[in-house]
Amino acid sequence: MRDPERIDEILDLIGRIWKKYPDLRFQQLIYICQSEYSEMHKGLGKVESEEKDGFKRVGFDLFNLEDDQFLKYLKFSLKHGTWSKDA
Protein backbone atom coordinates (compact mmCIF):
# COMPACT_ATOMS: atom_id res chain seq x y z
CA MET A 1 0.00 0.00 0.00
CA ARG A 2 1.21 3.48 -0.80
CA ASP A 3 1.95 5.82 2.07
CA PRO A 4 -1.18 7.89 2.73
CA GLU A 5 1.01 10.71 4.11
CA ARG A 6 2.05 11.52 0.55
CA ILE A 7 -1.43 12.92 -0.10
CA ASP A 8 -1.13 15.76 2.42
CA GLU A 9 2.41 16.51 1.30
CA ILE A 10 1.46 16.75 -2.38
CA LEU A 11 -1.64 18.81 -1.64
CA ASP A 12 0.35 21.12 0.62
CA LEU A 13 2.92 21.79 -2.12
CA ILE A 14 0.23 22.36 -4.75
CA GLY A 15 -1.55 24.67 -2.30
CA ARG A 16 1.65 26.67 -1.72
CA ILE A 17 2.13 27.08 -5.46
CA TRP A 18 -1.50 28.03 -6.06
CA LYS A 19 -1.48 30.63 -3.28
CA LYS A 20 1.55 32.26 -4.93
CA TYR A 21 -0.42 32.44 -8.20
CA PRO A 22 -4.09 32.75 -7.15
CA ASP A 23 -5.20 34.02 -10.57
CA LEU A 24 -4.47 30.61 -12.08
CA ARG A 25 -7.41 28.27 -12.39
CA PHE A 26 -6.78 24.79 -10.94
CA GLN A 27 -6.61 23.10 -14.34
CA GLN A 28 -4.15 25.72 -15.58
CA LEU A 29 -1.94 25.02 -12.57
CA ILE A 30 -2.04 21.27 -13.19
CA TYR A 31 -1.37 21.72 -16.92
CA ILE A 32 1.69 23.87 -16.19
CA CYS A 33 2.97 21.30 -13.69
CA GLN A 34 2.51 18.49 -16.19
CA SER A 35 4.17 20.50 -18.93
CA GLU A 36 7.20 21.35 -16.83
CA TYR A 37 7.52 17.78 -15.54
CA SER A 38 7.38 16.46 -19.09
CA GLU A 39 9.94 18.98 -20.32
CA MET A 40 12.32 18.06 -17.50
CA HIS A 41 12.01 14.37 -18.42
CA LYS A 42 12.60 14.40 -22.20
CA GLY A 43 8.95 14.82 -23.17
CA LEU A 44 7.60 12.04 -20.95
CA GLY A 45 3.83 11.83 -21.35
CA LYS A 46 3.59 14.60 -23.95
CA VAL A 47 0.81 13.98 -26.45
CA GLU A 48 0.53 16.08 -29.61
CA SER A 49 -2.01 16.01 -32.40
CA GLU A 50 -2.72 18.24 -35.34
CA GLU A 51 -6.27 19.29 -36.10
CA LYS A 52 -7.73 19.56 -39.61
CA ASP A 53 -7.26 23.33 -39.53
CA GLY A 54 -3.56 22.89 -38.72
CA PHE A 55 -3.96 23.84 -35.07
CA LYS A 56 -1.68 21.74 -32.87
CA ARG A 57 -3.06 20.36 -29.61
CA VAL A 58 -0.72 19.49 -26.77
CA GLY A 59 -1.63 17.53 -23.68
CA PHE A 60 0.06 15.34 -21.12
CA ASP A 61 -0.63 11.76 -20.08
CA LEU A 62 1.09 11.16 -16.76
CA PHE A 63 -1.34 8.45 -15.65
CA ASN A 64 1.46 6.02 -14.76
CA LEU A 65 3.67 8.56 -13.02
CA GLU A 66 4.27 7.51 -9.43
CA ASP A 67 3.41 10.08 -6.77
CA ASP A 68 6.91 10.05 -5.29
CA GLN A 69 8.33 11.19 -8.63
CA PHE A 70 5.79 14.00 -8.91
CA LEU A 71 6.51 14.97 -5.31
CA LYS A 72 10.22 15.27 -6.11
CA TYR A 73 9.31 17.48 -9.08
CA LEU A 74 7.10 19.76 -6.95
CA LYS A 75 9.84 20.21 -4.34
CA PHE A 76 12.44 20.91 -7.02
CA SER A 77 10.20 23.29 -8.93
CA LEU A 78 9.38 25.33 -5.82
CA LYS A 79 13.11 25.84 -5.24
CA HIS A 80 14.54 26.01 -8.77
CA GLY A 81 11.82 25.77 -11.41
CA THR A 82 8.77 27.58 -12.67
CA TRP A 83 7.32 28.09 -9.21
CA SER A 84 10.54 29.44 -7.63
CA LYS A 85 10.00 32.86 -9.18
CA ASP A 86 8.60 35.48 -6.83
CA ALA A 87 9.28 33.19 -3.90
PDB file of C-alpha atoms in Angstrom, residues 6 19 24 28 42 46 48-50 52 63-64:
ATOM      1  CA  ARG A   6       2.050  11.518   0.547  1.00  0.00           C
ATOM      2  CA  LYS A  19      -1.475  30.630  -3.278  1.00  0.00           C
ATOM      3  CA  LEU A  24      -4.473  30.606 -12.079  1.00  0.00           C
ATOM      4  CA  GLN A  28      -4.148  25.723 -15.579  1.00  0.00           C
ATOM      5  CA  LYS A  42      12.601  14.399 -22.195  1.00  0.00           C
ATOM      6  CA  LYS A  46       3.586  14.599 -23.946  1.00  0.00           C
ATOM      7  CA  GLU A  48       0.527  16.082 -29.608  1.00  0.00           C
ATOM      8  CA  SER A  49      -2.012  16.010 -32.397  1.00  0.00           C
ATOM      9  CA  GLU A  50      -2.719  18.238 -35.341  1.00  0.00           C
ATOM     10  CA  LYS A  52      -7.728  19.561 -39.610  1.00  0.00           C
ATOM     11  CA  PHE A  63      -1.343   8.451 -15.650  1.00  0.00           C
ATOM     12  CA  ASN A  64       1.457   6.018 -14.764  1.00  0.00           C
TER      13      ASN A  64
END
